[in-house]
Coordinates of C-alpha atoms in Angstrom, one line a residue:
X1 CA -99.0 87.2 39.9
X2 CA -95.6 87.4 41.4
X3 CA -93.7 84.1 41.4
X4 CA -91.1 83.6 44.2
X5 CA -88.3 81.2 43.9
X6 CA -87.6 79.4 47.2
X7 CA -84.7 77.2 48.1
X8 CA -85.7 74.3 50.3
X9 CA -83.9 74.4 53.6
X10 CA -83.2 78.1 53.5
X11 CA -86.6 79.8 52.9
X12 CA -86.7 83.0 55.1
X13 CA -89.5 84.0 57.4
X14 CA -89.8 87.3 55.3
X15 CA -90.4 85.2 52.2
X16 CA -93.1 83.2 53.9
X17 CA -94.8 86.3 55.1
X18 CA -94.8 87.6 51.6
X19 CA -96.4 84.3 50.4
X20 CA -99.1 84.7 53.1
X21 CA -99.8 88.4 52.7
X22 CA -99.5 88.7 48.9
X23 CA -100.7 85.2 48.0
X24 CA -97.5 84.9 45.8
X25 CA -97.0 81.9 43.6
X26 CA -93.9 79.9 44.3
X27 CA -91.5 77.6 42.5
X28 CA -88.7 75.7 43.9
X29 CA -85.1 76.5 43.0
X30 CA -84.3 74.0 40.2
X31 CA -81.1 73.2 42.0
X32 CA -83.1 70.9 44.3
X33 CA -84.5 68.8 41.4
X34 CA -81.6 66.3 41.3
X35 CA -82.0 65.3 44.9
X36 CA -85.8 65.0 44.5
X37 CA -85.3 62.6 41.5
X38 CA -82.6 60.6 43.3
X39 CA -84.9 60.0 46.3
X40 CA -87.8 59.1 43.9
X41 CA -85.6 56.5 42.2
X42 CA -84.8 54.9 45.6
X43 CA -88.5 54.7 46.4
X44 CA -89.3 53.2 43.0
X45 CA -86.6 50.5 43.5
X46 CA -88.0 49.7 47.0
X47 CA -91.5 49.4 45.5
X48 CA -90.3 46.8 43.0
X49 CA -88.4 44.9 45.6
X50 CA -89.4 42.2 48.1
X51 CA -88.4 43.8 51.3
X52 CA -91.2 45.4 53.3
X53 CA -90.8 49.2 53.4
X54 CA -93.4 51.2 55.4
X55 CA -95.8 53.2 53.3
X56 CA -94.2 52.0 50.1
X57 CA -95.5 48.4 49.9
X58 CA -97.2 48.1 53.3
X59 CA -100.3 49.3 54.9
X60 CA -100.3 52.3 57.2
X61 CA -100.2 52.9 61.0
X62 CA -101.4 49.8 62.8
X63 CA -101.7 48.1 59.4
X64 CA -98.0 48.5 58.7
X65 CA -97.5 44.7 58.9
X66 CA -99.8 44.1 55.9
X67 CA -97.7 43.6 52.7
X68 CA -99.1 45.2 49.5
X69 CA -98.5 43.6 46.1
X70 CA -96.5 45.8 43.6
X71 CA -99.5 46.1 41.2
X72 CA -101.6 47.6 44.0
X73 CA -99.3 50.3 45.1
X74 CA -101.1 53.0 43.1
X75 CA -104.4 51.9 44.6
X76 CA -102.8 51.9 48.0
X77 CA -101.9 55.6 47.7
X78 CA -105.2 56.6 46.3
X79 CA -107.1 54.8 49.0
X80 CA -104.9 56.4 51.6
X81 CA -105.8 59.9 50.5
X82 CA -109.5 59.3 50.1
X83 CA -109.9 57.4 53.4
X84 CA -108.0 60.2 55.2
X85 CA -110.3 63.0 53.8
X86 CA -112.2 63.1 57.1
X87 CA -111.9 66.8 57.9
X88 CA -114.9 68.7 59.3
X89 CA -115.9 72.2 60.0
X90 CA -115.6 75.4 57.9
X91 CA -113.0 75.7 55.1
X92 CA -109.8 77.4 56.1
X93 CA -109.0 80.7 54.5
X94 CA -107.4 80.7 51.0
X95 CA -104.4 82.5 52.3
X96 CA -103.7 79.7 54.8
X97 CA -104.3 77.0 52.3
X98 CA -101.9 78.5 49.9
X99 CA -99.2 78.9 52.6
X100 CA -99.8 75.3 53.5
X101 CA -99.1 74.2 49.9
X102 CA -95.9 76.3 49.8
X103 CA -94.7 74.7 53.0
X104 CA -95.4 71.2 51.6
X105 CA -93.3 72.2 48.5
X106 CA -90.5 73.2 50.7
X107 CA -90.7 69.9 52.6
X108 CA -90.8 67.7 49.5
X109 CA -88.0 69.8 48.0
X110 CA -85.5 68.6 50.6
X111 CA -85.1 65.5 48.5
X112 CA -86.0 63.0 51.3
X113 CA -89.6 62.2 50.4
X114 CA -89.3 60.3 47.2
X115 CA -92.0 62.0 45.1
X116 CA -91.7 62.7 41.4
X117 CA -91.0 66.1 40.0
X118 CA -94.4 65.8 38.4
X119 CA -96.0 66.2 41.8
X120 CA -93.9 69.2 42.6
X121 CA -94.8 70.9 39.3
X122 CA -98.5 70.3 39.8
X123 CA -98.5 72.0 43.2
X124 CA -96.5 74.9 41.7
X125 CA -99.0 75.1 38.8
X126 CA -101.9 75.1 41.2
X127 CA -100.4 78.1 43.1
X128 CA -99.6 79.9 39.9
X129 CA -103.1 79.4 38.4
X130 CA -105.2 80.0 41.5
X131 CA -106.4 76.4 42.2
X132 CA -106.8 76.3 46.0
X133 CA -108.0 73.1 47.7
X134 CA -111.0 73.4 50.0
X135 CA -109.6 72.2 53.4
X136 CA -111.9 71.7 56.4
X137 CA -110.5 73.3 59.5
X138 CA -110.9 70.5 62.0
X139 CA -109.6 66.9 62.2
X140 CA -105.8 67.0 62.9
X141 CA -104.2 66.2 66.2
X142 CA -100.7 67.2 64.9
X143 CA -99.0 63.8 65.3
X144 CA -98.6 61.5 62.3
X145 CA -98.7 64.7 60.3
X146 CA -101.7 66.9 59.8
X147 CA -103.3 63.9 58.1
X148 CA -106.9 65.0 57.5
X149 CA -106.3 68.5 56.2
X150 CA -103.3 67.5 54.1
X151 CA -105.4 64.7 52.6
X152 CA -108.0 67.2 51.4
X153 CA -105.1 69.1 49.7
X154 CA -103.7 65.9 48.2
X155 CA -107.1 64.8 46.9
X156 CA -107.2 67.8 44.5
X157 CA -103.9 66.7 43.0
X158 CA -105.6 63.4 42.1
X159 CA -108.6 65.2 40.6
X160 CA -110.8 64.5 43.6
X161 CA -112.1 66.6 46.5
X162 CA -113.1 70.2 46.1
X163 CA -111.2 73.3 45.1
X164 CA -111.7 77.0 44.7
X165 CA -111.0 78.5 41.2
X166 CA -112.0 81.9 39.9
X167 CA -114.0 82.6 43.0
X168 CA -116.1 79.4 42.7
X169 CA -116.0 76.1 44.6
X170 CA -116.1 73.1 42.3
X171 CA -114.7 69.5 42.1
X172 CA -111.0 69.1 42.1
X173 CA -111.1 67.7 38.6
X174 CA -113.1 70.7 37.3
X175 CA -110.8 73.2 38.9
X176 CA -107.6 71.6 37.5
X177 CA -109.3 71.3 34.1
X178 CA -110.3 74.9 34.0
X179 CA -106.8 76.0 35.0
X180 CA -105.3 73.9 32.2
X181 CA -103.7 71.4 34.6
X182 CA -103.8 67.6 34.7
X183 CA -104.3 65.5 37.8
X184 CA -101.6 62.9 38.8
X185 CA -101.9 59.3 39.6
X186 CA -99.9 59.0 42.8
X187 CA -97.1 56.5 42.7
X188 CA -95.4 54.6 45.6
X189 CA -95.2 56.6 48.8
X190 CA -96.4 59.8 47.1
X191 CA -99.7 59.9 49.0
X192 CA -98.0 59.3 52.3
X193 CA -95.4 62.0 51.5
X194 CA -98.2 64.5 50.9
X195 CA -100.1 63.9 54.1
X196 CA -97.4 63.1 56.6
X197 CA -96.1 66.5 57.7
X198 CA -96.8 69.6 59.8
X199 CA -97.7 72.0 57.1
X200 CA -101.3 72.7 58.3
X201 CA -100.2 73.4 61.8
X202 CA -97.2 75.4 60.7
X203 CA -99.2 77.6 58.3
X204 CA -101.6 78.6 61.0
X205 CA -98.9 79.2 63.5
X206 CA -97.1 81.4 61.0
X207 CA -100.3 83.3 60.3
X208 CA -100.7 83.8 64.0
X209 CA -97.1 85.0 64.4
X210 CA -97.4 87.5 61.6
X211 CA -100.6 89.0 63.1
X212 CA -99.3 89.0 66.6
X213 CA -96.1 90.8 65.7
X214 CA -98.1 93.5 63.8
X215 CA -100.4 93.9 66.8
X216 CA -97.4 94.2 69.1
X217 CA -96.1 97.1 67.0
X218 CA -99.5 98.8 67.2
X219 CA -99.6 98.3 70.9
X220 CA -96.5 100.4 71.3
X221 CA -98.3 103.3 69.5
X222 CA -101.6 103.0 71.3
X223 CA -99.8 102.8 74.7
X224 CA -97.8 105.9 73.9
X225 CA -101.0 107.7 73.1
X226 CA -102.6 106.5 76.3
X227 CA -99.6 107.6 78.3
X228 CA -100.0 111.2 77.1
X229 CA -103.8 111.1 77.5
X230 CA -103.5 110.3 81.2
X231 CA -100.5 112.7 81.5
X232 CA -98.2 109.8 82.3
X233 CA -94.5 110.0 82.9
X234 CA -91.9 109.3 80.3
X235 CA -89.2 108.8 82.9
X236 CA -89.6 105.0 82.8
X237 CA -88.6 105.2 79.1
X238 CA -85.1 106.3 79.9
X239 CA -82.8 104.1 77.8
X240 CA -80.4 103.2 80.7
X241 CA -83.3 101.5 82.6
X242 CA -83.7 99.0 79.8
X243 CA -80.1 98.5 78.9
X244 CA -79.4 97.7 82.6
X245 CA -81.8 94.7 82.2
X246 CA -80.6 93.7 78.8
X247 CA -83.6 92.2 77.1
X248 CA -83.8 93.0 73.4
X249 CA -87.5 93.4 73.2
X250 CA -87.7 95.7 76.3
X251 CA -84.9 97.9 75.0
X252 CA -86.6 98.2 71.6
X253 CA -90.0 98.9 73.1
X254 CA -88.6 101.7 75.3
X255 CA -86.8 103.3 72.4
X256 CA -89.9 103.2 70.2
X257 CA -92.2 104.7 72.8
X258 CA -89.7 107.4 73.6
X259 CA -89.5 108.3 69.9
X260 CA -93.3 108.3 69.6
X261 CA -93.7 110.7 72.5
X262 CA -90.8 113.0 71.7
X263 CA -91.8 116.7 71.5
X264 CA -95.2 116.2 73.3
X265 CA -96.3 119.5 74.8
X266 CA -98.6 117.6 77.1
X267 CA -95.7 115.8 78.6
X268 CA -93.7 119.0 79.2
X269 CA -96.7 120.7 80.8
X270 CA -96.6 118.4 83.9
X271 CA -92.9 117.5 84.1
X272 CA -92.6 119.9 87.1
X273 CA -94.9 120.0 90.1
X274 CA -96.8 116.7 89.3
X275 CA -97.8 115.3 92.7
X276 CA -97.9 111.7 91.3
X277 CA -94.7 109.8 92.0
X278 CA -95.3 106.7 89.8
X279 CA -97.8 105.7 87.2
X280 CA -99.7 102.3 87.4
X281 CA -97.9 99.3 86.0
X282 CA -99.9 99.3 82.8
X283 CA -98.3 102.6 81.9
X284 CA -94.9 102.3 83.6
X285 CA -94.2 98.7 82.6
X286 CA -95.3 98.6 79.0
X287 CA -91.7 98.1 77.7
X288 CA -91.2 95.3 80.1
X289 CA -94.4 93.5 79.2
X290 CA -94.7 94.1 75.4
X291 CA -91.0 93.8 75.1
X292 CA -91.0 90.4 76.7
X293 CA -93.9 89.4 74.5
X294 CA -91.8 90.4 71.4
X295 CA -88.9 88.3 72.7
X296 CA -91.3 85.3 73.0
X297 CA -92.6 85.9 69.5
X298 CA -89.1 85.9 68.2
X299 CA -88.4 82.6 69.9
X300 CA -91.5 81.1 68.3
X301 CA -90.4 82.6 64.9
X302 CA -87.0 80.8 65.2
X303 CA -88.8 77.5 65.7
X304 CA -91.3 78.1 62.9
X305 CA -88.7 79.1 60.3
X306 CA -86.8 75.9 61.0
X307 CA -90.0 73.9 60.7
X308 CA -91.0 75.6 57.5
X309 CA -87.8 74.3 55.9
X310 CA -87.9 70.8 57.4
X311 CA -88.5 67.4 55.9
X312 CA -91.4 66.2 58.0
X313 CA -92.9 63.1 56.3
X314 CA -92.3 59.5 56.9
X315 CA -90.4 57.3 56.0
X316 CA -87.5 59.5 54.8
X317 CA -85.0 58.7 52.1
X318 CA -81.6 59.3 53.8
X319 CA -79.2 60.6 51.1
X320 CA -76.0 59.7 53.1
X321 CA -76.8 56.0 53.5
X322 CA -79.4 55.4 50.8
X323 CA -81.7 53.9 53.5
X324 CA -85.4 54.4 53.7
X325 CA -86.1 54.8 57.4
X326 CA -89.2 55.3 59.5
X327 CA -88.9 58.1 62.0
X328 CA -91.1 60.7 63.7
X329 CA -90.4 64.1 62.0
X330 CA -94.2 64.4 61.4
X331 CA -94.8 64.9 65.1
X332 CA -95.7 68.6 65.4
X333 CA -94.4 69.1 69.0
X334 CA -92.1 72.0 68.1
X335 CA -95.0 73.8 66.3
X336 CA -97.3 73.1 69.3
X337 CA -94.9 74.7 71.7
X338 CA -94.4 77.7 69.3
X339 CA -98.2 78.2 69.0
X340 CA -98.6 78.1 72.8
X341 CA -95.8 80.7 73.1
X342 CA -97.5 83.0 70.6
X343 CA -100.8 82.6 72.4
X344 CA -99.2 83.6 75.7
X345 CA -97.7 86.7 74.1
X346 CA -101.0 87.7 72.5
X347 CA -102.9 87.3 75.7
X348 CA -100.4 89.4 77.7
X349 CA -100.3 92.3 75.1
X350 CA -104.1 92.4 75.3
X351 CA -104.2 92.1 79.1
X352 CA -102.0 95.2 79.7
X353 CA -103.7 97.1 77.0
X354 CA -107.1 96.4 78.6
X355 CA -105.8 97.8 81.9
X356 CA -104.8 101.0 80.2
X357 CA -108.4 101.3 78.8
X358 CA -109.8 100.7 82.2
X359 CA -107.4 103.4 83.6
X360 CA -108.3 106.1 81.0
X361 CA -112.1 105.8 81.5
X362 CA -111.8 106.0 85.3
X363 CA -111.8 109.6 86.5
X364 CA -110.1 108.6 89.7
X365 CA -107.1 107.3 87.8
X366 CA -107.0 109.2 84.5
X367 CA -105.7 112.5 86.0
X368 CA -108.9 114.5 85.6
X369 CA -110.3 113.2 82.4
X370 CA -114.1 113.1 82.4
X371 CA -115.8 109.8 83.4
X372 CA -115.8 107.4 80.4
X373 CA -114.4 110.1 78.2
X374 CA -117.7 111.8 77.5
X375 CA -118.1 115.6 77.7
X376 CA -121.5 115.2 79.3
X377 CA -121.4 112.2 81.7
X378 CA -124.6 110.9 83.2
X379 CA -126.8 111.7 80.3
X380 CA -124.1 110.0 78.2
X381 CA -122.2 106.8 78.9
X382 CA -119.3 107.4 76.6
X383 CA -116.8 104.6 76.3
X384 CA -118.2 102.7 79.4
X385 CA -119.3 99.6 77.6
X386 CA -116.5 99.7 75.0
X387 CA -114.2 99.1 78.0
X388 CA -116.5 96.2 79.1
X389 CA -116.2 94.7 75.7
X390 CA -112.4 94.8 75.9
X391 CA -112.6 93.0 79.3
X392 CA -114.6 90.3 77.6
X393 CA -112.1 89.9 74.8
X394 CA -109.2 89.9 77.3
X395 CA -110.9 87.2 79.3
X396 CA -111.6 85.1 76.2
X397 CA -107.9 85.3 75.2
X398 CA -106.8 84.3 78.7
X399 CA -108.9 81.1 78.3
X400 CA -107.7 80.5 74.8
X401 CA -104.1 80.9 75.9
X402 CA -104.2 77.8 78.0
X403 CA -101.6 75.4 76.6
X404 CA -102.7 72.9 73.9
X405 CA -99.5 71.0 73.5
X406 CA -99.9 69.3 76.9
X407 CA -103.3 67.9 75.9
X408 CA -102.2 64.6 74.3
X409 CA -104.6 61.7 73.7
X410 CA -103.9 58.3 72.1
X411 CA -105.2 57.7 68.5
X412 CA -105.1 55.1 65.8
X413 CA -105.4 52.0 68.0
X414 CA -102.6 53.3 70.3
X415 CA -100.1 53.3 67.5
X416 CA -100.0 57.1 67.6
X417 CA -100.1 57.2 71.4
X418 CA -98.7 60.7 72.0
X419 CA -99.9 63.7 69.9
X420 CA -99.1 67.4 69.8
X421 CA -102.5 69.0 69.3
X422 CA -100.5 71.6 67.3
X423 CA -103.3 72.0 64.8
X424 CA -105.9 73.5 67.0
X425 CA -103.2 75.1 69.1
X426 CA -102.2 77.1 66.0
X427 CA -105.7 77.5 64.6
X428 CA -106.9 79.3 67.8
X429 CA -104.3 82.0 67.2
X430 CA -106.5 83.6 64.5
X431 CA -109.3 84.4 66.9
X432 CA -106.9 85.5 69.6
X433 CA -105.2 88.0 67.3
X434 CA -108.5 89.3 66.1
X435 CA -109.5 89.8 69.8
X436 CA -106.3 91.7 70.4
X437 CA -106.8 93.9 67.4
X438 CA -110.2 94.9 68.8
X439 CA -108.8 95.6 72.2
X440 CA -106.2 97.9 70.7
X441 CA -108.8 99.5 68.4
X442 CA -110.8 100.5 71.5
X443 CA -107.6 101.8 73.1
X444 CA -106.9 103.9 70.0
X445 CA -110.4 105.4 70.3
X446 CA -110.1 106.1 74.0
X447 CA -106.6 107.4 73.9
X448 CA -107.3 109.8 71.0
X449 CA -110.4 111.1 72.8
X450 CA -108.4 111.5 76.0
X451 CA -105.6 113.5 74.3
X452 CA -108.3 115.7 72.7
X453 CA -109.5 116.6 76.2
X454 CA -106.0 118.0 76.9
X455 CA -106.4 120.7 74.3
X456 CA -105.0 123.2 73.7
X457 CA -101.9 121.2 74.8
X458 CA -100.9 118.9 71.9
X459 CA -99.3 115.6 71.9
X460 CA -96.2 114.8 69.7
X461 CA -96.4 115.5 66.0
X462 CA -96.1 111.8 65.3
X463 CA -99.0 110.9 67.6
X464 CA -101.0 113.8 66.2
X465 CA -100.6 112.0 62.8
X466 CA -102.0 108.8 64.3
X467 CA -105.0 110.7 65.8
X468 CA -105.7 112.3 62.4
X469 CA -105.7 108.9 60.7
X470 CA -108.3 107.7 63.2
X471 CA -110.4 110.9 62.9
X472 CA -110.5 110.4 59.1
X473 CA -112.8 107.4 59.8
X474 CA -114.2 108.0 63.3
X475 CA -115.2 111.5 64.6
X476 CA -114.7 112.7 68.2
X477 CA -117.4 111.4 70.6
X478 CA -119.8 114.0 71.8
X479 CA -123.3 112.6 72.6
X480 CA -123.7 108.9 72.7
X481 CA -124.2 107.1 69.4
X482 CA -124.0 103.7 67.8
X483 CA -120.5 102.5 68.5
X484 CA -120.1 99.0 67.0
X485 CA -119.1 100.2 63.6
X486 CA -116.7 102.7 65.0
X487 CA -114.9 100.0 67.0
X488 CA -114.8 97.9 63.9
X489 CA -113.3 100.8 61.9
X490 CA -110.6 101.5 64.6
X491 CA -109.8 97.8 64.8
X492 CA -109.4 97.6 61.1
X493 CA -106.8 100.3 61.3
X494 CA -104.9 98.1 63.8
X495 CA -105.4 94.9 61.7
X496 CA -104.1 96.6 58.6
X497 CA -100.9 97.6 60.3
X498 CA -101.5 101.2 59.3
X499 CA -101.3 102.6 62.8
X500 CA -97.8 101.3 63.4
X501 CA -96.4 101.5 59.8
X502 CA -97.9 105.0 59.3
X503 CA -95.6 106.7 61.8
X504 CA -92.1 107.9 61.0
X505 CA -90.7 105.9 63.8
X506 CA -88.7 102.8 63.0
X507 CA -90.6 99.9 64.5
X508 CA -89.0 96.8 65.9
X509 CA -88.7 94.1 63.3
X510 CA -89.4 90.4 63.5
X511 CA -86.1 88.9 62.5
X512 CA -84.5 85.7 63.8

């Protein structure tokens, strides 16, 4: 297993994507160890003192005024974790749980949390040895940290809860033992440091971001293919149109689509004498719509990269003053906004793609393609209901795209009276991206079938390669047949990134 060394405060988005996609193990740069130990010593001193310090020798939340005796601080932290293991619902995917653990390492590694290096090393060991906490998906409101899901993670460090190891789910104690690891007894504030934070919300938001960006790249390919299938114009792809507006995403989308369609004989065949003056917006405005979505995704990426490197627990040990101060860095409002932005982008990429599918199956709009792209309409329905399915998926994504961050509700006896709802705002992105991948999978099927009806005129060599990749798994549609598996196969090509990455065109990159 590859082990990445990450530096807290400067971990790059590309590194986090590698952690997520490759399930890489992680260790923190040893240069951060000194600040971690210094903060721990300050917490230890506070625990031994008489002054009340929140979360160190007091109760939590509304119970912060209750002073805890020094001999009970370990019990306090253990009780905190066990009492907060209130998650419900299905377990989150292993990839998300591992990314969440890495994000927690980065936060603790800033040297403001006060945990021992022993805790850091145990999380590193769990990542390296494949011990993954079983974390229920539901229960966080994204305010005083992602308390419930992070508690299920922290419980395994104590030898409690459940974990996956070697493909089997077992007790946390058994998983650690089989991996050759020892549980820790949490010291002052360590339980609080582990569960205060935005790592659950941020992990899901990052996963949604990575999937959304890959889908946006694929949408440029499928839209270019649809443009040729309906004999659309490439005039709206002229570079000066986009540079006159100036938006980065729009410029890049136009350049990419122009490169994908370069050399198309279909395009050249109707350059002169075409009675149509303009194509519908779903063809003509693809750079403006998907380009804008790409810009929004990049804005969200900027926020999430910052959040991934942030110290987000409470209280924090301030190195400049030596003070231990309660604040609100656990509030996941930035993540909630980023998740809502990603959701909007995903919904819009799917909305315009669905209109292209509707266009290509409609003989009154598709420039003489047969109805529903079947060679024998009437007896056969072709892609009629595949288009209806994409309409259902588009509508579902529109509903899911409604903002979550505005849906605050008071919790914890009104102590936590404004919450971000970032957790389910981010978690819903997985379903939205899957819906988008299926919409684009159907567009890939329809556009390929449409281009084949233009024979003997070929599309560009690059797009011919895309069609060949689809035809390796899904044959051309003649008479009606069972379609669900074919939609799944086409969608899998989109989800894998193969359709976008398999071309020789340089795709726009997600960089901030």
